[in-house]
PDB file of C-alpha atoms in Angstrom:
ATOM      1  CA  MET A   1     -10.880   2.971  -8.223  1.00 46.00           C
ATOM      2  CA  THR A   2      -8.992   3.395  -4.974  1.00 58.00           C
ATOM      3  CA  ASP A   3      -6.153   5.856  -4.585  1.00 69.00           C
ATOM      4  CA  LEU A   4      -2.606   4.603  -4.740  1.00 78.00           C
ATOM      5  CA  LEU A   5      -0.548   6.347  -2.086  1.00 78.00           C
ATOM      6  CA  ALA A   6       3.209   6.760  -1.996  1.00 79.00           C
ATOM      7  CA  ALA A   7       5.523   7.545   0.897  1.00 80.00           C
ATOM      8  CA  THR A   8       9.296   7.729   0.879  1.00 81.00           C
ATOM      9  CA  ALA A   9      12.104   8.540   3.263  1.00 77.00           C
ATOM     10  CA  LEU A  10      12.293  12.010   1.715  1.00 78.00           C
ATOM     11  CA  ALA A  11       8.503  12.533   1.759  1.00 79.00           C
ATOM     12  CA  PRO A  12       7.155  10.297   4.574  1.00 76.00           C
ATOM     13  CA  LEU A  13       3.585  11.607   4.707  1.00 75.00           C
ATOM     14  CA  PRO A  14       1.494   9.468   2.362  1.00 77.00           C
ATOM     15  CA  GLU A  15       0.308  11.319  -0.725  1.00 78.00           C
ATOM     16  CA  VAL A  16      -1.730  10.239  -3.718  1.00 77.00           C
ATOM     17  CA  TRP A  17       0.753   8.989  -6.285  1.00 72.00           C
ATOM     18  CA  LYS A  18       0.708  11.286  -9.288  1.00 67.00           C
ATOM     19  CA  TYR A  19       1.751   9.820 -12.590  1.00 61.00           C
ATOM     20  CA  PRO A  20       0.708  10.451 -16.190  1.00 56.00           C
ATOM     21  CA  GLY A  21      -2.786   9.306 -17.014  1.00 51.00           C
ATOM     22  CA  PHE A  22      -3.793   8.068 -13.571  1.00 51.00           C
ATOM     23  CA  GLY A  23      -7.015   9.582 -12.355  1.00 50.00           C
ATOM     24  CA  SER A  24      -7.838  11.308 -15.631  1.00 49.00           C
ATOM     25  CA  LYS A  25     -10.881  10.575 -17.712  1.00 49.00           C
ATOM     26  CA  ASP A  26      -8.563   9.022 -20.276  1.00 51.00           C
ATOM     27  CA  ALA A  27      -6.728   6.772 -17.817  1.00 52.00           C
ATOM     28  CA  TYR A  28      -8.415   3.699 -19.287  1.00 53.00           C
ATOM     29  CA  LYS A  29      -6.579   4.346 -22.558  1.00 51.00           C
ATOM     30  CA  GLU A  30      -3.176   3.848 -21.004  1.00 55.00           C
ATOM     31  CA  THR A  31      -2.005   0.284 -21.240  1.00 66.00           C
ATOM     32  CA  ALA A  32      -0.875  -1.836 -18.336  1.00 69.00           C
ATOM     33  CA  ARG A  33       2.631  -1.847 -19.811  1.00 76.00           C
ATOM     34  CA  GLU A  34       2.790   1.954 -19.745  1.00 80.00           C
ATOM     35  CA  MET A  35       1.587   2.069 -16.142  1.00 81.00           C
ATOM     36  CA  HIS A  36       4.155  -0.578 -15.205  1.00 84.00           C
ATOM     37  CA  GLY A  37       6.821   1.548 -16.910  1.00 88.00           C
ATOM     38  CA  HIS A  38       5.806   4.610 -14.870  1.00 89.00           C
ATOM     39  CA  LEU A  39       6.030   2.599 -11.652  1.00 91.00           C
ATOM     40  CA  ASP A  40       9.399   1.138 -12.635  1.00 94.00           C
ATOM     41  CA  ARG A  41      10.828   4.593 -13.414  1.00 94.00           C
ATOM     42  CA  TRP A  42       9.416   6.053 -10.195  1.00 93.00           C
ATOM     43  CA  LEU A  43      10.949   3.260  -8.108  1.00 95.00           C
ATOM     44  CA  LYS A  44      14.331   3.782  -9.787  1.00 96.00           C
ATOM     45  CA  GLU A  45      14.160   7.552  -9.196  1.00 94.00           C
ATOM     46  CA  GLU A  46      13.229   7.107  -5.527  1.00 93.00           C
ATOM     47  CA  MET A  47      16.006   4.566  -4.995  1.00 94.00           C
ATOM     48  CA  LYS A  48      18.529   6.847  -6.686  1.00 95.00           C
ATOM     49  CA  ALA A  49      17.464   9.705  -4.375  1.00 94.00           C
ATOM     50  CA  ILE A  50      18.629   7.638  -1.376  1.00 93.00           C
ATOM     51  CA  ASP A  51      21.759   6.314  -3.139  1.00 94.00           C
ATOM     52  CA  ALA A  52      20.351   2.819  -3.552  1.00 94.00           C
ATOM     53  CA  ARG A  53      19.495   0.516  -6.429  1.00 93.00           C
ATOM     54  CA  PRO A  54      16.369  -1.517  -7.030  1.00 94.00           C
ATOM     55  CA  THR A  55      16.730  -5.267  -7.461  1.00 93.00           C
ATOM     56  CA  ALA A  56      15.749  -6.817 -10.782  1.00 91.00           C
ATOM     57  CA  GLY A  57      12.012  -7.373 -11.068  1.00 91.00           C
ATOM     58  CA  LEU A  58      11.094  -4.965  -8.247  1.00 94.00           C
ATOM     59  CA  ALA A  59       8.280  -3.283 -10.188  1.00 92.00           C
ATOM     60  CA  ASP A  60       6.816  -6.707 -11.022  1.00 90.00           C
ATOM     61  CA  ARG A  61       6.751  -7.695  -7.349  1.00 92.00           C
ATOM     62  CA  VAL A  62       5.115  -4.386  -6.397  1.00 92.00           C
ATOM     63  CA  VAL A  63       2.455  -4.683  -9.118  1.00 88.00           C
ATOM     64  CA  ASP A  64       1.611  -8.225  -7.991  1.00 87.00           C
ATOM     65  CA  LEU A  65       0.584  -6.828  -4.596  1.00 89.00           C
ATOM     66  CA  LEU A  66      -1.298  -3.802  -5.946  1.00 86.00           C
ATOM     67  CA  SER A  67      -4.147  -5.900  -7.289  1.00 78.00           C
ATOM     68  CA  VAL A  68      -7.215  -6.567  -5.187  1.00 78.00           C
ATOM     69  CA  THR A  69      -6.441 -10.293  -5.094  1.00 80.00           C
ATOM     70  CA  PRO A  70      -4.242 -10.398  -1.935  1.00 81.00           C
ATOM     71  CA  ALA A  71      -6.720  -8.315   0.088  1.00 81.00           C
ATOM     72  CA  VAL A  72      -9.821 -10.194  -1.092  1.00 83.00           C
ATOM     73  CA  ASN A  73      -8.121 -13.564  -0.573  1.00 86.00           C
ATOM     74  CA  PHE A  74      -7.207 -12.474   2.947  1.00 85.00           C
ATOM     75  CA  ALA A  75     -10.789 -11.378   3.693  1.00 85.00           C
ATOM     76  CA  ILE A  76     -12.255 -14.626   2.375  1.00 88.00           C
ATOM     77  CA  GLU A  77      -9.702 -16.783   4.205  1.00 90.00           C
ATOM     78  CA  HIS A  78     -10.434 -15.016   7.505  1.00 86.00           C
ATOM     79  CA  LYS A  79     -14.214 -14.850   6.947  1.00 87.00           C
ATOM     80  CA  ILE A  80     -14.304 -11.059   6.901  1.00 84.00           C
ATOM     81  CA  PRO A  81     -17.425  -9.659   5.215  1.00 82.00           C
ATOM     82  CA  LEU A  82     -16.491  -8.146   1.863  1.00 79.00           C
ATOM     83  CA  GLN A  83     -17.741  -4.713   2.852  1.00 85.00           C
ATOM     84  CA  ILE A  84     -14.286  -3.174   2.623  1.00 87.00           C
ATOM     85  CA  LEU A  85     -14.363   0.594   3.057  1.00 89.00           C
ATOM     86  CA  GLN A  86     -11.937   3.390   2.068  1.00 91.00           C
ATOM     87  CA  ALA A  87      -9.306   0.904   0.882  1.00 88.00           C
ATOM     88  CA  LYS A  88      -5.921   2.483   0.204  1.00 89.00           C
ATOM     89  CA  TYR A  89      -2.829   0.924  -1.277  1.00 89.00           C
ATOM     90  CA  MET A  90       0.536   2.452  -0.489  1.00 90.00           C
ATOM     91  CA  VAL A  91       3.957   1.886  -1.998  1.00 92.00           C
ATOM     92  CA  VAL A  92       6.682   2.711   0.508  1.00 90.00           C
ATOM     93  CA  VAL A  93      10.385   3.297  -0.158  1.00 92.00           C
ATOM     94  CA  SER A  94      12.268   3.583   3.115  1.00 89.00           C
ATOM     95  CA  ASN A  95      15.516   5.258   4.049  1.00 87.00           C
ATOM     96  CA  LYS A  96      17.386   1.938   3.869  1.00 89.00           C
ATOM     97  CA  ALA A  97      15.950   1.011   0.456  1.00 92.00           C
ATOM     98  CA  GLN A  98      13.222  -1.305   1.679  1.00 92.00           C
ATOM     99  CA  VAL A  99      10.235  -1.296  -0.642  1.00 94.00           C
ATOM    100  CA  ARG A 100       6.953  -2.472   0.774  1.00 93.00           C
ATOM    101  CA  VAL A 101       3.289  -2.416  -0.158  1.00 93.00           C
ATOM    102  CA  LEU A 102       0.712  -1.584   2.478  1.00 91.00           C
ATOM    103  CA  TRP A 103      -3.019  -1.911   2.234  1.00 90.00           C
ATOM    104  CA  PHE A 104      -5.344  -0.211   4.696  1.00 90.00           C
ATOM    105  CA  ALA A 105      -9.127  -0.458   4.878  1.00 91.00           C
ATOM    106  CA  PHE A 106     -12.001  -0.225   7.291  1.00 92.00           C
ATOM    107  CA  ILE A 107     -13.845  -3.476   7.847  1.00 90.00           C
ATOM    108  CA  THR A 108     -16.968  -4.376   9.743  1.00 88.00           C
ATOM    109  CA  ASN A 109     -18.485  -7.444  11.302  1.00 84.00           C
ATOM    110  CA  LYS A 110     -22.009  -6.118  10.640  1.00 84.00           C
ATOM    111  CA  VAL A 111     -22.725  -5.382   6.988  1.00 84.00           C
ATOM    112  CA  LYS A 112     -24.951  -2.315   6.528  1.00 86.00           C
ATOM    113  CA  ALA A 113     -25.864  -0.244   3.505  1.00 87.00           C
ATOM    114  CA  GLY A 114     -24.328   3.216   3.405  1.00 88.00           C
ATOM    115  CA  LEU A 115     -21.402   2.588   5.742  1.00 89.00           C
ATOM    116  CA  LYS A 116     -18.433   4.871   5.132  1.00 91.00           C
ATOM    117  CA  SER A 117     -16.126   3.413   7.774  1.00 92.00           C
ATOM    118  CA  GLY A 118     -16.153   0.456  10.082  1.00 91.00           C
ATOM    119  CA  PRO A 119     -15.290  -0.215  13.677  1.00 93.00           C
ATOM    120  CA  PHE A 120     -12.061  -1.974  12.655  1.00 92.00           C
ATOM    121  CA  VAL A 121      -9.085  -1.044  10.520  1.00 91.00           C
ATOM    122  CA  LEU A 122      -7.228  -3.775   8.674  1.00 90.00           C
ATOM    123  CA  LYS A 123      -3.637  -3.415   7.508  1.00 90.00           C
ATOM    124  CA  LEU A 124      -1.658  -5.763   5.285  1.00 90.00           C
ATOM    125  CA  LEU A 125       2.100  -5.124   5.138  1.00 91.00           C
ATOM    126  CA  SER A 126       4.360  -6.879   2.665  1.00 92.00           C
ATOM    127  CA  SER A 127       7.838  -8.094   3.389  1.00 92.00           C
ATOM    128  CA  ASP A 128      10.648  -6.121   1.764  1.00 93.00           C
ATOM    129  CA  LEU A 129      10.137  -6.391  -1.999  1.00 95.00           C
ATOM    130  CA  ASN A 130      13.582  -5.005  -2.838  1.00 95.00           C
ATOM    131  CA  VAL A 131      14.922  -8.528  -2.527  1.00 89.00           C
ATOM    132  CA  SER A 132      14.064 -11.344  -4.872  1.00 73.00           C
ATOM    133  CA  PRO A 133      11.743 -13.715  -3.005  1.00 65.00           C
ATOM    134  CA  SER A 134       9.462 -15.812  -5.136  1.00 67.00           C
ATOM    135  CA  ASN A 135       6.613 -15.425  -2.678  1.00 78.00           C
ATOM    136  CA  PRO A 136       6.569 -12.234  -0.555  1.00 87.00           C
ATOM    137  CA  THR A 137       4.880 -12.556   2.807  1.00 88.00           C
ATOM    138  CA  LEU A 138       2.055 -10.386   4.117  1.00 88.00           C
ATOM    139  CA  ILE A 139       1.731  -9.479   7.773  1.00 88.00           C
ATOM    140  CA  TYR A 140      -1.725  -8.439   8.878  1.00 88.00           C
ATOM    141  CA  THR A 141      -3.073  -6.456  11.774  1.00 87.00           C
ATOM    142  CA  ALA A 142      -6.666  -5.615  12.601  1.00 88.00           C
ATOM    143  CA  ARG A 143      -7.706  -3.380  15.446  1.00 89.00           C
ATOM    144  CA  ARG A 144     -10.716  -1.485  16.683  1.00 92.00           C
ATOM    145  CA  THR A 145     -10.814   2.208  15.839  1.00 91.00           C
ATOM    146  CA  THR A 146     -13.002   5.259  16.311  1.00 93.00           C
ATOM    147  CA  GLU A 147     -11.307   7.022  13.387  1.00 92.00           C
ATOM    148  CA  THR A 148     -13.563   7.584  10.375  1.00 93.00           C
ATOM    149  CA  GLN A 149     -10.991   8.681   7.777  1.00 92.00           C
ATOM    150  CA  ILE A 150      -8.453   6.139   6.533  1.00 89.00           C
ATOM    151  CA  GLY A 151      -6.057   8.946   5.553  1.00 85.00           C
ATOM    152  CA  ALA A 152      -5.566   9.881   9.194  1.00 83.00           C
ATOM    153  CA  ILE A 153      -4.655   6.294   9.998  1.00 84.00           C
ATOM    154  CA  THR A 154      -2.187   5.914   7.124  1.00 82.00           C
ATOM    155  CA  ALA A 155      -0.345   9.114   8.073  1.00 77.00           C
ATOM    156  CA  LYS A 156       0.022   8.103  11.732  1.00 74.00           C
ATOM    157  CA  ALA A 157       0.998   4.540  10.978  1.00 71.00           C
ATOM    158  CA  THR A 158       3.778   4.993   8.466  1.00 75.00           C
ATOM    159  CA  ASN A 159       5.961   7.928   9.499  1.00 73.00           C
ATOM    160  CA  THR A 160       8.306   6.136  11.952  1.00 71.00           C
ATOM    161  CA  ALA A 161       8.567   2.981   9.860  1.00 75.00           C
ATOM    162  CA  ILE A 162       9.624   4.880   6.754  1.00 78.00           C
ATOM    163  CA  ILE A 163      12.064   7.358   8.256  1.00 75.00           C
ATOM    164  CA  LYS A 164      13.714   5.058  10.800  1.00 77.00           C
ATOM    165  CA  ASP A 165      13.125   1.697   9.101  1.00 80.00           C
ATOM    166  CA  GLU A 166      11.369   0.503  12.241  1.00 79.00           C
ATOM    167  CA  TRP A 167       8.890  -1.860  10.638  1.00 77.00           C
ATOM    168  CA  GLU A 168       8.156  -3.669  13.893  1.00 75.00           C
ATOM    169  CA  ALA A 169       6.143  -0.649  15.040  1.00 67.00           C
ATOM    170  CA  LEU A 170       4.061  -0.827  11.877  1.00 69.00           C
ATOM    171  CA  GLU A 171       3.696  -4.596  12.133  1.00 64.00           C
ATOM    172  CA  ALA A 172       2.268  -4.168  15.636  1.00 59.00           C
ATOM    173  CA  PHE A 173       0.110  -1.174  14.620  1.00 61.00           C
TER     174      PHE A 173
END
């Protein structure tokens, strides 16, 4: 399982999202409904902390993008080998109540056994999910990198976007 990261206007450095049951040996016992409830409560708490309100169905829209389907569909559509390394999902709540899902991973054009990172980093960024679109859009960026730890990339990439709501910088990342 990949880590789910969270970053907010009040805590902009991405951290592993801590919620009951996740990451424990008994995590499999918790139902999808309970996990959805934890996410829904967390989103409401984070929105309240910035004097904002979530739109109806926000947790549903976030969960839809936290599955592997959007990332795998993207890789297949763009003929990217499915050797996806250090994948990280991140839920972001910005200062102006935008809620977005990001997905970062290393990718490679030369599949090799034992790779831990690749020469490219791929980022998928959702449109603002705190509105009620029926089909959120994903913006992608891929670039060459010498970095070998995805955590270093996520920290650098998100700080300005979250605090200042300057998503263009993250889109161009």
